[in-house]
N, CA and C of each residue as an Amber inpcrd file, in Angstrom:
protein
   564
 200.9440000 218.8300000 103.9640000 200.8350000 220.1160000 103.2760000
 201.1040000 221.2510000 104.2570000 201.8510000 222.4130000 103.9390000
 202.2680000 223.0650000 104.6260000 201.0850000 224.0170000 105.3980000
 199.5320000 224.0760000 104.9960000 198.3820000 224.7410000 105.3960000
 198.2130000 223.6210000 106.9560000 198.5070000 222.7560000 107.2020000
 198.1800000 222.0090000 108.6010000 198.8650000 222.5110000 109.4520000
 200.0450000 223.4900000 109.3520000 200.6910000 224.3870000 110.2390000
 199.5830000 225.0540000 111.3130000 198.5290000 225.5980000 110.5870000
 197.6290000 226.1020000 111.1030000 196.6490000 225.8780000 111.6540000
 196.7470000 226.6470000 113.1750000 195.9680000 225.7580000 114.3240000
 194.5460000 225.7280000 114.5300000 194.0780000 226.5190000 113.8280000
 192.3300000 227.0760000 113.0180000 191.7160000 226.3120000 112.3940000
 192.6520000 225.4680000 111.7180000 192.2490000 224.2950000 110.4460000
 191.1690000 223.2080000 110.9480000 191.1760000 223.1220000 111.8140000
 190.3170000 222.1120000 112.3880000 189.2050000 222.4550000 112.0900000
 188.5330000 223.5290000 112.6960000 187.0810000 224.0460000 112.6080000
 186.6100000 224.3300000 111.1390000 187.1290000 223.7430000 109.9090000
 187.3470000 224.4820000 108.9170000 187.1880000 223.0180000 107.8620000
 186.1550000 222.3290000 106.8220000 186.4170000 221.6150000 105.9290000
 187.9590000 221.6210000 105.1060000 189.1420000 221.1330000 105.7810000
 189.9170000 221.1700000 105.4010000 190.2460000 220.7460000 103.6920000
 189.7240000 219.1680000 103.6570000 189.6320000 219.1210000 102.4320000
 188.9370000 219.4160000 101.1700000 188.2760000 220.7000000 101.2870000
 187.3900000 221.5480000 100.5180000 188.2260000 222.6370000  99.9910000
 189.0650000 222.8550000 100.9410000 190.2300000 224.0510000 101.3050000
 191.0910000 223.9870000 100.2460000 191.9620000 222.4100000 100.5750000
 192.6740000 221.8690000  99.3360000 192.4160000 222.2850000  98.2670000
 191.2500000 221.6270000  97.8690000 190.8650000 221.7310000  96.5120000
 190.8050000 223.3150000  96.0510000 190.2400000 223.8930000  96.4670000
 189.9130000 224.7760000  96.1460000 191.5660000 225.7120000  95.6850000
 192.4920000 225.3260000  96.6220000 193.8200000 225.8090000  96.4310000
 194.1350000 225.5780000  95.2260000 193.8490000 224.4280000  94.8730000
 194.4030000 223.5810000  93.9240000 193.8360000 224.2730000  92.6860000
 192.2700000 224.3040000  92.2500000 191.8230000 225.1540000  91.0320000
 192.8950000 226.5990000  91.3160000 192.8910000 227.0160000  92.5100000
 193.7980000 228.6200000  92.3550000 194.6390000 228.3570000  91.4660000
 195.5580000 227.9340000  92.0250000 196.9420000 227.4860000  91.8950000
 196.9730000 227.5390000  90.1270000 195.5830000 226.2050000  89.5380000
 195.9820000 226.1860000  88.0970000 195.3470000 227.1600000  87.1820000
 194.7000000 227.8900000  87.8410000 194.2430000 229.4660000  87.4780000
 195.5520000 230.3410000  87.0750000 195.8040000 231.0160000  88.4660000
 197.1110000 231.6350000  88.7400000 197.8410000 231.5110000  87.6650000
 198.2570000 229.8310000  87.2640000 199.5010000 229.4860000  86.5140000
 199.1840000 230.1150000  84.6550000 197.6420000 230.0790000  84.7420000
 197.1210000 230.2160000  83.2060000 197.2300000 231.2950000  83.1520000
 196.7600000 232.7160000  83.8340000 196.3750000 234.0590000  83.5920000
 198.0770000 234.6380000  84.1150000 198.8910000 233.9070000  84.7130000
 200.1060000 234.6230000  85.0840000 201.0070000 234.5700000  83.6540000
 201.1140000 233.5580000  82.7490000 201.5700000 233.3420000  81.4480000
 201.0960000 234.6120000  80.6330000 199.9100000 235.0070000  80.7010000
 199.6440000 235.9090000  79.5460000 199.3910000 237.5450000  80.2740000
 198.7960000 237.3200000  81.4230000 198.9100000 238.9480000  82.3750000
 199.7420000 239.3160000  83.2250000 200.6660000 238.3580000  83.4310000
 201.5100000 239.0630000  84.7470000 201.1240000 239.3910000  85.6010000
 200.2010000 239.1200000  86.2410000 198.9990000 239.5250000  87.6750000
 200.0370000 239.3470000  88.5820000 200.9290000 238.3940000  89.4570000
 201.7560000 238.9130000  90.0640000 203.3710000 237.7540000  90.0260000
 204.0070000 238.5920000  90.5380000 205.5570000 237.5500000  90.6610000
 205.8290000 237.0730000  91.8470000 204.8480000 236.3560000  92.6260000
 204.9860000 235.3370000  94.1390000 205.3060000 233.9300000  93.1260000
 206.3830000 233.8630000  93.4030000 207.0230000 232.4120000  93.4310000
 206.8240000 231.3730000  94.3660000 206.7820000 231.9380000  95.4760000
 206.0800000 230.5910000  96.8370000 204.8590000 230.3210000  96.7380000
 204.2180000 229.9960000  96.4050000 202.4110000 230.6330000  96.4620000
 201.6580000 229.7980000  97.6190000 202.4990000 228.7320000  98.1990000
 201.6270000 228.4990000  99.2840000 202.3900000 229.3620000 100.4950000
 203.2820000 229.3660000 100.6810000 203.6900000 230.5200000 101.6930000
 202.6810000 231.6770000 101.6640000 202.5490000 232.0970000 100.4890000
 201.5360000 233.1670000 100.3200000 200.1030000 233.0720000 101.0670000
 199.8300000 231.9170000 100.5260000 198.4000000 231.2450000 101.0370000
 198.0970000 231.2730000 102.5860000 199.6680000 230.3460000 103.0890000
 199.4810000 230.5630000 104.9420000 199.5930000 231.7770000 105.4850000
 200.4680000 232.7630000 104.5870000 200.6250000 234.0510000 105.1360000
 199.2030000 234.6570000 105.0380000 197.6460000 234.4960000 104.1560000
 196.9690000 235.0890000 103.9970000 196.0350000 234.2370000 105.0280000
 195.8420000 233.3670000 105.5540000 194.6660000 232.9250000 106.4510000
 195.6100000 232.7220000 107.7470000 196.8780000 232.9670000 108.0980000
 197.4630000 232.6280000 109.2320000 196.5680000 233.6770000 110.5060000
 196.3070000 234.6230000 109.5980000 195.7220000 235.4120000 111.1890000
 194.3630000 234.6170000 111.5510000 194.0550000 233.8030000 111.3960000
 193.0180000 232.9190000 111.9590000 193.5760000 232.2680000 113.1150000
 194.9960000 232.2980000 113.0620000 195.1720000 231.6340000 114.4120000
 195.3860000 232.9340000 115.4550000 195.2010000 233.9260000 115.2430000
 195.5300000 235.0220000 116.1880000 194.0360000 235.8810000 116.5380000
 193.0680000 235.9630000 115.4220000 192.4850000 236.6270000 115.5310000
 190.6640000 235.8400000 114.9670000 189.7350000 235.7140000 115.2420000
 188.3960000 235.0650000 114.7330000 187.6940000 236.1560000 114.1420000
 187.7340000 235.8680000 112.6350000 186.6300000 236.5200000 111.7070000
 185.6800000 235.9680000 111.2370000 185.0160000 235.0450000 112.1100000
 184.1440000 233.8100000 111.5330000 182.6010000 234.9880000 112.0240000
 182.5730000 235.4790000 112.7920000 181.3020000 236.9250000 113.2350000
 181.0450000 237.9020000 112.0380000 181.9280000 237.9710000 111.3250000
 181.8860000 238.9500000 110.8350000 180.9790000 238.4900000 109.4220000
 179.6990000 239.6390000 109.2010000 179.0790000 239.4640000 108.6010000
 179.3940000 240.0370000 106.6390000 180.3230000 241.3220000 106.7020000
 180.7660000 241.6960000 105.2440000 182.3870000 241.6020000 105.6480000
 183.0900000 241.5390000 104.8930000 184.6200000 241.7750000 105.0890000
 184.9580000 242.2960000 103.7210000 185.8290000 244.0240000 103.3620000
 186.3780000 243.7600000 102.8880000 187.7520000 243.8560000 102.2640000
 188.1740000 243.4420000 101.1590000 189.2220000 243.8880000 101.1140000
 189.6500000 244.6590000 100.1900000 190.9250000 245.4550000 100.5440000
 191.3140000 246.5560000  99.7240000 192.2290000 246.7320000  98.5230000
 192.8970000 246.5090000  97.3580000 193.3170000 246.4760000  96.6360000
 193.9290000 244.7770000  96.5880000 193.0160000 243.9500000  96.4050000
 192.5120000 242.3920000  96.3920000 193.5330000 241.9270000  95.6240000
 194.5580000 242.6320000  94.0770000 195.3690000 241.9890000  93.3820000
 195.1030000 240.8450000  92.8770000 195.7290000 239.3870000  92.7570000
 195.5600000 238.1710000  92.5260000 195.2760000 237.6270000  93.8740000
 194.2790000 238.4240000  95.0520000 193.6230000 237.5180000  95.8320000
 194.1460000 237.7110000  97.2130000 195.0800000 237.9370000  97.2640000
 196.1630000 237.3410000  98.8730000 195.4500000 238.3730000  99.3910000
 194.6610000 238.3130000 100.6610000 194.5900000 237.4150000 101.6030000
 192.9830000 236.7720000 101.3030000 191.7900000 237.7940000 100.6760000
 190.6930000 237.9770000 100.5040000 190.2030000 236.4080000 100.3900000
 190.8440000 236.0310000  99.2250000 190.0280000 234.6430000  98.9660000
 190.2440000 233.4310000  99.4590000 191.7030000 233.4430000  99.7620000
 191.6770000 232.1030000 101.0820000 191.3430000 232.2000000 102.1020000
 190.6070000 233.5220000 102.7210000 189.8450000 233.5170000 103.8470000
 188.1490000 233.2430000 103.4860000 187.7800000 233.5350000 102.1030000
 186.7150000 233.3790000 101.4250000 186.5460000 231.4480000 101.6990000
 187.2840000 231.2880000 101.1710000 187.4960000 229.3930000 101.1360000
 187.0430000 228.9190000 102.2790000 187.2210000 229.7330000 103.3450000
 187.1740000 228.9580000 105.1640000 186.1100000 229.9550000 106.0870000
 185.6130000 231.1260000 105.4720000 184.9100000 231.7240000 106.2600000
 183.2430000 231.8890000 105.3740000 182.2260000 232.2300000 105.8770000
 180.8150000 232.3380000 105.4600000 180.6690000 233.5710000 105.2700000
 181.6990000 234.8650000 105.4790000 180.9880000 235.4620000 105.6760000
 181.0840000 236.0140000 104.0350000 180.7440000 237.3110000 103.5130000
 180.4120000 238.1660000 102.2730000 181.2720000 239.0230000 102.1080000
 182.2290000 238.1620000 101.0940000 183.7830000 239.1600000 100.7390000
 183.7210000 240.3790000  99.7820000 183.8560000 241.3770000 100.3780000
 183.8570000 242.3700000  98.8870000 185.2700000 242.9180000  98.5110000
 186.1780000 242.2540000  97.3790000 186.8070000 242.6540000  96.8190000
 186.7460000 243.8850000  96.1590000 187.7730000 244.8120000  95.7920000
 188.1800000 245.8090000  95.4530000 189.4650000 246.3060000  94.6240000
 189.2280000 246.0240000  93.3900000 190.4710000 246.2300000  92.6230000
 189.9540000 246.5290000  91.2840000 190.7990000 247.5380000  91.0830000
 190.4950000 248.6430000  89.9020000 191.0450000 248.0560000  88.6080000
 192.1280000 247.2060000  88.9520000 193.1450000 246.6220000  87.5110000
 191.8880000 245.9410000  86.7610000 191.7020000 246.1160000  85.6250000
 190.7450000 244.8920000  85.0230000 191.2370000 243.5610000  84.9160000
 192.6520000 243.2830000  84.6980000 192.9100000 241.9860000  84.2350000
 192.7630000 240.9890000  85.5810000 192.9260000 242.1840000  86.9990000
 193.0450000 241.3780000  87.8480000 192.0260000 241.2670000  88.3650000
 190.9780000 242.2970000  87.8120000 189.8410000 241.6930000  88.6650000
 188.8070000 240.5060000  87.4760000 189.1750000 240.2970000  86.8480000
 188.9630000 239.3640000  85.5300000 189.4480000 238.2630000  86.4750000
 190.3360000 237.7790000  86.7040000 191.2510000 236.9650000  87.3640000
 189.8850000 236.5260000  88.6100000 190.3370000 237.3150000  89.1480000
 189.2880000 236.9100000  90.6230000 187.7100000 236.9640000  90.0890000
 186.9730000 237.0990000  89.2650000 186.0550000 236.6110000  88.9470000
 186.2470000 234.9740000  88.5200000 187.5820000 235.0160000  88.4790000
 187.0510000 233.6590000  87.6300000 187.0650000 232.6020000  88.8130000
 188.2120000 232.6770000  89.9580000 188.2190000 232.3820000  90.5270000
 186.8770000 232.4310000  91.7610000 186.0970000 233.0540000  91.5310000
 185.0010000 233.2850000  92.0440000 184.2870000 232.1430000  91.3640000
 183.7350000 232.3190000  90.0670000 183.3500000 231.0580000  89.2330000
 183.8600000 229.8190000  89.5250000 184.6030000 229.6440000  89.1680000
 185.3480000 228.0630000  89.3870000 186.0090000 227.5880000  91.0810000
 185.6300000 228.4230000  91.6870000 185.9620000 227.8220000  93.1360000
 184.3920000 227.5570000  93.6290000 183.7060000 228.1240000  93.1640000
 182.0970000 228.5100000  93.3290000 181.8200000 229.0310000  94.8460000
 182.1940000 230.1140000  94.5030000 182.1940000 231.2840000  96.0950000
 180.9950000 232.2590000  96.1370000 180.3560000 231.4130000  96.3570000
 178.9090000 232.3970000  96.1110000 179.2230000 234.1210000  96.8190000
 179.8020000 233.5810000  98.0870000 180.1840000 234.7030000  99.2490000
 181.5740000 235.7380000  98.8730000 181.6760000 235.5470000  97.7560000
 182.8050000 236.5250000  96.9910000 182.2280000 237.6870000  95.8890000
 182.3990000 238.9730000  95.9830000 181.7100000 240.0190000  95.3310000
 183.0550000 240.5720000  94.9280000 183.2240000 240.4990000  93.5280000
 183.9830000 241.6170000  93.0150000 183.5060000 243.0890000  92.6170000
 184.4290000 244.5640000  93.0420000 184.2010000 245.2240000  92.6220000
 185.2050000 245.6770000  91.9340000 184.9790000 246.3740000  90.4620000
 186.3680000 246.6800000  89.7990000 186.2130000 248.4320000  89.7760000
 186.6620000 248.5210000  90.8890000 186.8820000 250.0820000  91.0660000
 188.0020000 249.8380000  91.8580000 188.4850000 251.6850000  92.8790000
 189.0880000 251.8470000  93.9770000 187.9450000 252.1770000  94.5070000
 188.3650000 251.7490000  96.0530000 186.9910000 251.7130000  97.1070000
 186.4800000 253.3460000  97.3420000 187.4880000 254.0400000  97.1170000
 186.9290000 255.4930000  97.4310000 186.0760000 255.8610000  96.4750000
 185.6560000 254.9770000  95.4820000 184.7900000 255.4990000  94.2160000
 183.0580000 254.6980000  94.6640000 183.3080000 253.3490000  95.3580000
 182.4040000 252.3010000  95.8900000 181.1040000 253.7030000  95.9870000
 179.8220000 252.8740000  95.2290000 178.6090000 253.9410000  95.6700000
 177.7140000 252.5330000  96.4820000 178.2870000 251.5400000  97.0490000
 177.4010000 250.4570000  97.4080000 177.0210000 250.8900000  99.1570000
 176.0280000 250.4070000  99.4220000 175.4970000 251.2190000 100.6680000
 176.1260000 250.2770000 102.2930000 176.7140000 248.8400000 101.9110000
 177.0670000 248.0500000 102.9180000 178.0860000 248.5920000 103.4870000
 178.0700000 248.7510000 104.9270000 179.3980000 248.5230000 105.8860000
 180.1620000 247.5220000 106.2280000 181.1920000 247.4080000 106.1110000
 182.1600000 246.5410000 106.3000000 182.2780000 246.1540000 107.7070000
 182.6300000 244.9800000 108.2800000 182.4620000 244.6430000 109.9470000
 184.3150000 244.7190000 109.6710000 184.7620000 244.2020000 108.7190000
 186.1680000 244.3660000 108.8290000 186.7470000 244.4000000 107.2650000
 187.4670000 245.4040000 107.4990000 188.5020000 245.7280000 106.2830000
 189.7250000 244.8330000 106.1990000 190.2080000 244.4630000 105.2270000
 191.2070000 243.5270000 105.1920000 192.0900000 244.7310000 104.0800000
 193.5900000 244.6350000 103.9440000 194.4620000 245.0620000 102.8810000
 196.1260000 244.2270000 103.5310000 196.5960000 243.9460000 102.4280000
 197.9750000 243.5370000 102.5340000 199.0500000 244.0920000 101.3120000
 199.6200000 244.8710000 102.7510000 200.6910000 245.8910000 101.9330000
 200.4930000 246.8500000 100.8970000 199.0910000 247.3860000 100.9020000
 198.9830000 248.0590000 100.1340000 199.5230000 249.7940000  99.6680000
 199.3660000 250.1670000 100.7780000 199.5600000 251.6800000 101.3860000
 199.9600000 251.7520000 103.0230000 200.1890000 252.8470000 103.2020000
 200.3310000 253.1030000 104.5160000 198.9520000 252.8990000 105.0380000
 198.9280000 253.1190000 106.3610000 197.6970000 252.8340000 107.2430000
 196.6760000 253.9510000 107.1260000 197.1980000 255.2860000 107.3950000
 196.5970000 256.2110000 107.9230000 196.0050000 257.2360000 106.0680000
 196.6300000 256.9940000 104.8880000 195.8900000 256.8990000 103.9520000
 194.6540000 255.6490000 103.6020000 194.9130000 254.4950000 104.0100000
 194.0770000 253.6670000 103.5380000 192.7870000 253.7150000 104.4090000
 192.9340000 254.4890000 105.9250000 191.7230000 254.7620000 106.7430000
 190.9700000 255.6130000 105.8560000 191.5720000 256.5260000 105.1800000
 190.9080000 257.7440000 104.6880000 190.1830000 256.7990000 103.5200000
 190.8570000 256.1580000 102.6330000 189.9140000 256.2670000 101.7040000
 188.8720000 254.9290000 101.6000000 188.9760000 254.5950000 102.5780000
 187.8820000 253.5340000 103.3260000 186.9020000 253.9990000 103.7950000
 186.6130000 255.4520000 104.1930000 185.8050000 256.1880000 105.1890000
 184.4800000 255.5910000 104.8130000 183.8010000 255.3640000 103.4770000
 182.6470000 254.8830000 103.0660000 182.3700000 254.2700000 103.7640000
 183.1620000 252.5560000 103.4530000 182.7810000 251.3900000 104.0100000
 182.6090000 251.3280000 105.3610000 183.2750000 252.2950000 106.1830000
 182.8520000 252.2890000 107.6760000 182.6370000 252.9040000 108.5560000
 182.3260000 251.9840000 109.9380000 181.5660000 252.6650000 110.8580000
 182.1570000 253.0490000 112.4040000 181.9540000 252.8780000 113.0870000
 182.7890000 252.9910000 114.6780000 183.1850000 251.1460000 115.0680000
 181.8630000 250.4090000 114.4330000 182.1080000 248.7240000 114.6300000
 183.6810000 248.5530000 113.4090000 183.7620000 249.0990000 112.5080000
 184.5510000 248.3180000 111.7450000 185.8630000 248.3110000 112.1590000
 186.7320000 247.0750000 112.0530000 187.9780000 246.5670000 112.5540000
 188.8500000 246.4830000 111.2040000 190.2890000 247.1650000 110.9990000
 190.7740000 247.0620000 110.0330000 191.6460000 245.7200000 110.4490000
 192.1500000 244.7470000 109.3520000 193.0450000 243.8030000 109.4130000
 194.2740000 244.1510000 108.3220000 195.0420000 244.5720000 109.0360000
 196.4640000 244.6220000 107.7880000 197.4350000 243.9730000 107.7360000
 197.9740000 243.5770000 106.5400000 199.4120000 242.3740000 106.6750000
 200.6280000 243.5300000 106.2590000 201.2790000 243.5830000 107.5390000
 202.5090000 244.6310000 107.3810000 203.3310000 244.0800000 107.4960000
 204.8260000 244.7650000 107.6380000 205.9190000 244.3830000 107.5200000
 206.3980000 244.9350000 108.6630000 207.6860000 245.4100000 108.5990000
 208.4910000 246.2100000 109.9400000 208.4920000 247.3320000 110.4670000
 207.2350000 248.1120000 109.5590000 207.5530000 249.4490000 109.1380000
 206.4750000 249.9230000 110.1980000 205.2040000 249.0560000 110.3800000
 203.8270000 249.0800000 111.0650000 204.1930000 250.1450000 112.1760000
 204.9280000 249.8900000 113.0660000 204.9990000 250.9170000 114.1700000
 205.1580000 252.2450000 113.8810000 205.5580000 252.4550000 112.7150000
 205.7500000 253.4930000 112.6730000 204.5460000 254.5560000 112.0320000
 204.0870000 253.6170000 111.1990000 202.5500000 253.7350000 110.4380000
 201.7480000 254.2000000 111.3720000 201.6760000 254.0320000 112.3470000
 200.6990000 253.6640000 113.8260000 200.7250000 254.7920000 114.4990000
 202.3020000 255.4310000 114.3380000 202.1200000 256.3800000 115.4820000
 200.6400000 257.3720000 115.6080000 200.5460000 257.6270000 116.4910000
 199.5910000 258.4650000 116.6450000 198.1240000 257.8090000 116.4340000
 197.9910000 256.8520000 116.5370000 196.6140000 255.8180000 116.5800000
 196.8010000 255.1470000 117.7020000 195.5680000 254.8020000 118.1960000
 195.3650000 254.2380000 119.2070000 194.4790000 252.9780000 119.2190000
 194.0510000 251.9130000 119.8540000 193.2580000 250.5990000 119.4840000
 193.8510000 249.8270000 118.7380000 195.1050000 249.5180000 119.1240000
 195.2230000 248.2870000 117.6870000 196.4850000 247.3390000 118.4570000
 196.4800000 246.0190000 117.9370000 197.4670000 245.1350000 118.2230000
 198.1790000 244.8310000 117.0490000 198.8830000 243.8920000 117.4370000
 200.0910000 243.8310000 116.3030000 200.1910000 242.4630000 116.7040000
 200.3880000 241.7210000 115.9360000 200.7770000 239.7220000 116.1560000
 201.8790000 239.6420000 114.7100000 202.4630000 238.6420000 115.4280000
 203.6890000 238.5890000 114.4810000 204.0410000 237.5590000 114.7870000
 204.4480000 236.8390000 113.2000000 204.8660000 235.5390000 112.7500000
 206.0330000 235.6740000 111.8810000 207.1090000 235.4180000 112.1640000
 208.4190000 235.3520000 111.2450000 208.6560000 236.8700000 110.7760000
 208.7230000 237.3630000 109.5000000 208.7810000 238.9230000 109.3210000
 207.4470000 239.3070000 109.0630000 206.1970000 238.7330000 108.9920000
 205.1780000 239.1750000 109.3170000 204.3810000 240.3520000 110.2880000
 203.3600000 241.0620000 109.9510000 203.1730000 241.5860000 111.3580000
 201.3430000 241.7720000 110.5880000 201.2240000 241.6090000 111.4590000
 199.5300000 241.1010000 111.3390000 199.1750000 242.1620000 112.6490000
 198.1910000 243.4000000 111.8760000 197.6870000 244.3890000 112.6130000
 196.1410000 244.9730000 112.6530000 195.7130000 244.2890000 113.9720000
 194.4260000 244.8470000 114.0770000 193.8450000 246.0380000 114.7760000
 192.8430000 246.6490000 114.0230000 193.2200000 248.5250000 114.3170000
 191.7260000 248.4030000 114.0410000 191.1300000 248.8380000 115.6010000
 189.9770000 248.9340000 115.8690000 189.4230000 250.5710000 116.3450000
């Protein structure tokens, strides 16, 4: 399976992982027929692209993580699958956050919290140890409307594209790791 690529997997009930892909997968296929939640045709590419920064970076410390316009999941919940810590999703669409409840249910992710708002609306009092978003917005809007969730500790994780450097200018603290056209950016 193309998830053994990944050099993290070890420390990680792999075959729990599987499975759990596997209910996605026949989720995905049911609610994509009638909502259109999204048009990823690869979906395990998707999958390695969403837990690959485990081989670059350890979020296994981190006590809340979350993420920012969550969609049908990528990256939030296959890091949910392999990490302990307390995911708080964030997505305003109802159908999609319908979606990831269910997947919450039927994967049985105790450590998965949906919220169906945008985070700049969030009245919940937790800080985030790390923000997660993929491709959502630029960088330097999505700091802003994160300001709630954090603190001087919190570490943003973003899945960018080519464009990141340029997003960046004028910030300071952050790395960049990159896999194929990937760019995996941590901005501390």
């Amino acid at each position: 399976m193309i998830f053994q690529a990944c050099n993290f997997l070890q420390k990680y009930d792999f075959k729990d992982f599987e499975a759990r892909v596997q209910i996605y997968k026949e989720l995905l296929h049911k609610f994509n027929r009638i909502h259109n939640l999204t048009h990823i045709k690869n979906i395990d590419e998707n999958i390695l692209d969403s837990i690959k920064i485990l081989d670059f970076y350890d979020l296994s410390k981190a006590k809340n993580i979350a993420d920012i316009g969550s969609g049908a999941g990528f990256p939030a919940v296959f890091l949910a699958f392999l990490l302990q810590s307390d995911f708080h999703l964030f997505e305003p669409n109802p159908k999609k956050a319908a979606f990831l409840r269910t997947i919450k249910i039927e994967c049985s992710l105790s450590n998965l919290h949906i919220h169906k708002e945008k985070v700049q609306n969030c009245k919940n009092s937790f800080k985030a140890d790390i923000i997660t978003s993929r491709a959502l917005m630029d960088v330097k809007p999505l700091l802003e409307i994160c300001k709630k969730l954090k603190n001087e500790e919190t570490i943003f994780i973003l899945w960018k594209g080519s464009e990141i450097r340029k997003e960046l200018e004028g910030l300071k603290g952050y790395e960049i790791f990159e896999e194929g056209l990937r760019k995996y950016c941590v901005l501390k």
